[in-house]
Tab-separated table of C-alpha atoms in Angstrom:
chain	number	residue	atom	x	y	z
A	1	MET	CA	-92.905	38.169	-102.691
A	2	GLU	CA	-93.880	41.347	-104.545
A	3	THR	CA	-91.054	43.659	-105.399
A	4	GLN	CA	-91.157	47.064	-107.024
A	5	THR	CA	-89.128	45.931	-110.024
A	6	GLY	CA	-89.434	43.019	-112.388
A	7	LEU	CA	-92.372	40.815	-113.277
A	8	ILE	CA	-94.497	38.568	-111.119
A	9	VAL	CA	-96.769	36.274	-113.119
A	10	ILE	CA	-99.772	34.820	-111.267
A	11	PHE	CA	-101.167	32.048	-113.467
A	12	ASP	CA	-103.531	29.060	-113.497
A	13	THR	CA	-101.271	26.080	-112.845
A	14	ASP	CA	-104.058	23.694	-113.906
A	15	CYS	CA	-104.284	25.173	-117.416
A	16	LEU	CA	-102.097	23.468	-120.015
A	17	MET	CA	-102.028	26.602	-122.197
A	18	CYS	CA	-100.963	28.750	-119.234
A	19	SER	CA	-98.262	26.251	-118.325
A	20	ALA	CA	-96.987	26.266	-121.912
A	21	TRP	CA	-96.935	30.093	-121.806
A	22	VAL	CA	-94.798	30.028	-118.637
A	23	ASN	CA	-92.381	27.575	-120.274
A	24	PHE	CA	-92.206	29.889	-123.306
A	25	ILE	CA	-91.361	32.817	-121.019
A	26	LEU	CA	-88.618	30.785	-119.322
A	27	ARG	CA	-87.046	29.966	-122.697
A	28	HIS	CA	-87.217	33.484	-124.126
A	29	GLU	CA	-86.962	36.000	-121.283
A	30	HIS	CA	-84.232	38.587	-121.679
A	31	GLU	CA	-82.995	38.052	-118.134
A	32	PRO	CA	-84.140	35.290	-115.768
A	33	SER	CA	-85.820	37.653	-113.335
A	34	ALA	CA	-89.568	36.962	-113.585
A	35	ARG	CA	-91.229	35.238	-110.638
A	36	PHE	CA	-94.129	32.814	-111.095
A	37	VAL	CA	-96.925	32.221	-108.602
A	38	SER	CA	-99.742	29.706	-108.696
A	39	ALA	CA	-103.018	31.613	-108.836
A	40	TRP	CA	-104.435	29.129	-106.312
A	41	SER	CA	-101.673	29.497	-103.715
A	42	HIS	CA	-102.108	31.696	-100.644
A	43	GLU	CA	-99.584	34.122	-102.136
A	44	GLY	CA	-101.308	34.162	-105.519
A	45	LEU	CA	-104.723	34.806	-103.999
A	46	ALA	CA	-103.284	37.515	-101.728
A	47	LEU	CA	-101.530	39.278	-104.628
A	48	ALA	CA	-104.742	39.084	-106.650
A	49	ALA	CA	-106.730	40.561	-103.754
A	50	ASP	CA	-104.133	43.342	-103.420
A	51	HIS	CA	-104.947	44.201	-107.036
A	52	LEU	CA	-108.732	43.893	-106.525
A	53	LEU	CA	-109.101	40.523	-108.264
A	54	THR	CA	-111.183	37.627	-106.944
A	55	PRO	CA	-110.505	33.910	-107.477
A	56	GLN	CA	-113.260	34.013	-110.108
A	57	ASP	CA	-111.337	36.782	-111.896
A	58	LEU	CA	-108.250	34.560	-111.923
A	59	ASP	CA	-110.383	31.963	-113.661
A	60	THR	CA	-110.722	34.288	-116.674
A	61	THR	CA	-107.376	36.102	-116.755
A	62	TYR	CA	-103.932	36.003	-115.295
A	63	LEU	CA	-102.276	38.763	-113.318
A	64	VAL	CA	-98.892	40.226	-114.077
A	65	ILE	CA	-97.368	42.661	-111.630
A	66	SER	CA	-94.900	44.842	-113.458
A	67	ASN	CA	-92.916	47.294	-111.342
A	68	GLY	CA	-95.668	47.203	-108.712
A	69	VAL	CA	-98.558	47.749	-111.162
A	70	GLY	CA	-101.148	44.984	-111.621
A	71	LEU	CA	-102.004	44.166	-115.234
A	72	THR	CA	-104.521	41.718	-116.694
A	73	LYS	CA	-105.553	40.363	-120.074
A	74	THR	CA	-103.615	41.812	-123.020
A	75	ASP	CA	-101.901	44.485	-120.917
A	76	ALA	CA	-100.364	41.621	-118.899
A	77	THR	CA	-99.424	39.770	-122.061
A	78	PHE	CA	-97.694	42.786	-123.585
A	79	ALA	CA	-95.769	43.441	-120.358
A	80	ILE	CA	-94.397	39.923	-120.664
A	81	PHE	CA	-93.564	40.306	-124.352
A	82	ARG	CA	-91.597	43.486	-123.539
A	83	SER	CA	-89.414	41.404	-121.194
A	84	LEU	CA	-88.526	38.801	-123.838
A	85	LYS	CA	-85.602	38.589	-126.225
A	86	VAL	CA	-85.728	39.707	-129.852
A	87	PRO	CA	-87.803	38.951	-131.903
A	88	TRP	CA	-90.476	38.175	-129.290
A	89	CYS	CA	-90.302	41.608	-127.656
A	90	TRP	CA	-91.416	43.112	-130.961
A	91	VAL	CA	-94.888	41.579	-130.508
A	92	ALA	CA	-95.530	44.307	-127.923
A	93	VAL	CA	-96.005	46.761	-130.793
A	94	LEU	CA	-99.490	45.254	-131.191
A	95	ARG	CA	-100.410	47.153	-128.050
A	96	ILE	CA	-101.322	50.034	-130.359
A	97	MET	CA	-104.548	48.162	-131.166
A	98	PRO	CA	-107.497	49.471	-129.163
A	99	ARG	CA	-107.762	47.639	-125.830
A	100	PRO	CA	-111.418	46.575	-126.331
A	101	MET	CA	-110.481	44.858	-129.595
A	102	ARG	CA	-107.426	43.054	-128.255
A	103	ASP	CA	-109.176	42.107	-125.000
A	104	TRP	CA	-112.061	40.674	-127.034
A	105	PHE	CA	-109.593	38.221	-128.605
A	106	TYR	CA	-108.060	37.525	-125.204
A	107	ASP	CA	-111.508	36.759	-123.733
A	108	ARG	CA	-112.281	34.264	-126.537
A	109	MET	CA	-109.008	32.485	-125.832
A	110	ALA	CA	-109.657	32.472	-122.070
A	111	GLU	CA	-113.182	31.103	-122.540
A	112	ASN	CA	-111.948	28.215	-124.664
A	113	ARG	CA	-108.508	27.467	-123.235
A	114	TYR	CA	-109.545	24.266	-121.453
A	115	ARG	CA	-111.519	23.014	-124.447
A	116	TRP	CA	-108.678	23.723	-126.887
A	117	PHE	CA	-105.645	22.901	-124.751
A	118	GLY	CA	-106.947	20.904	-121.765
A	119	ARG	CA	-106.419	21.093	-118.042
A	120	LYS	CA	-105.140	18.916	-115.291
A	121	ASP	CA	-104.951	19.458	-111.558
A	122	GLN	CA	-101.421	20.673	-110.889
A	123	CYS	CA	-100.170	20.172	-114.422
A	124	PHE	CA	-97.323	22.643	-114.049
A	125	LEU	CA	-94.044	21.509	-112.564
A	126	PRO	CA	-91.254	24.087	-112.652
A	127	PRO	CA	-87.884	23.040	-114.038
A	128	LYS	CA	-85.677	21.911	-111.157
A	129	ASP	CA	-83.054	24.564	-111.838
A	130	GLN	CA	-85.765	27.275	-111.775
A	131	SER	CA	-87.838	26.120	-108.775
A	132	ALA	CA	-86.699	29.027	-106.559
A	133	ARG	CA	-88.553	31.393	-108.918
A	134	PHE	CA	-91.895	29.617	-108.374
A	135	VAL	CA	-94.537	29.577	-105.664
A	136	PRO	CA	-96.577	26.391	-106.082
A	137	GLY	CA	-100.111	25.990	-104.866
A	138	PRO	CA	-102.988	23.569	-104.584
A	139	PRO	CA	-105.141	22.657	-107.575
A	140	ARG	CA	-107.783	25.094	-108.751
A	141	SER	CA	-110.544	22.797	-107.484
A	142	SER	CA	-109.503	23.523	-103.888
A	143	VAL	CA	-110.251	27.241	-104.378
A	144	LEU	CA	-113.117	27.030	-106.898
A	145	PRO	CA	-114.696	23.660	-105.958
A	146	ASN	CA	-117.449	23.773	-108.585
A	147	HIS	CA	-115.233	24.629	-111.528
A	148	ARG	CA	-115.532	21.168	-113.116
A	149	GLN	CA	-119.311	21.619	-113.325
A	150	SER	CA	-118.842	24.362	-115.916
A	151	THR	CA	-120.666	23.925	-119.196
A	152	GLU	CA	-117.363	24.663	-120.930
A	153	TRP	CA	-115.803	21.450	-119.654
A	154	PRO	CA	-115.650	18.929	-122.514
């Protein structure tokens, strides 16, 4: 699935915030060219491994492959913002902030995303007219079976 151009977004399909982010991208992307892969699918896990990420890493960040380069945390987020229409693409200017500072905010969001937004096994269903751009996968619990035992689960 990986190509040398465009964006591939590997995301947690069980996370309601992540699913909302993908829907936001679909509504605001400059051109409908991004591809979306469930982090828990065989393809998602293989792409993550190609970029030296484990399933546990995918539990704390998402992976964006931009022109063949793997990006995580705020670098991934800014790559997506650069692909969106005006005014959303302008958010990428915040990349001038030092990475440790912006990634600190990202990490707080990632730590609390289930508490603040919720989760559901296989919550994301791609729009029917966009399904060719998606690689679905099993729920997160099939890859990380003990994830519901986390102390962060409300």
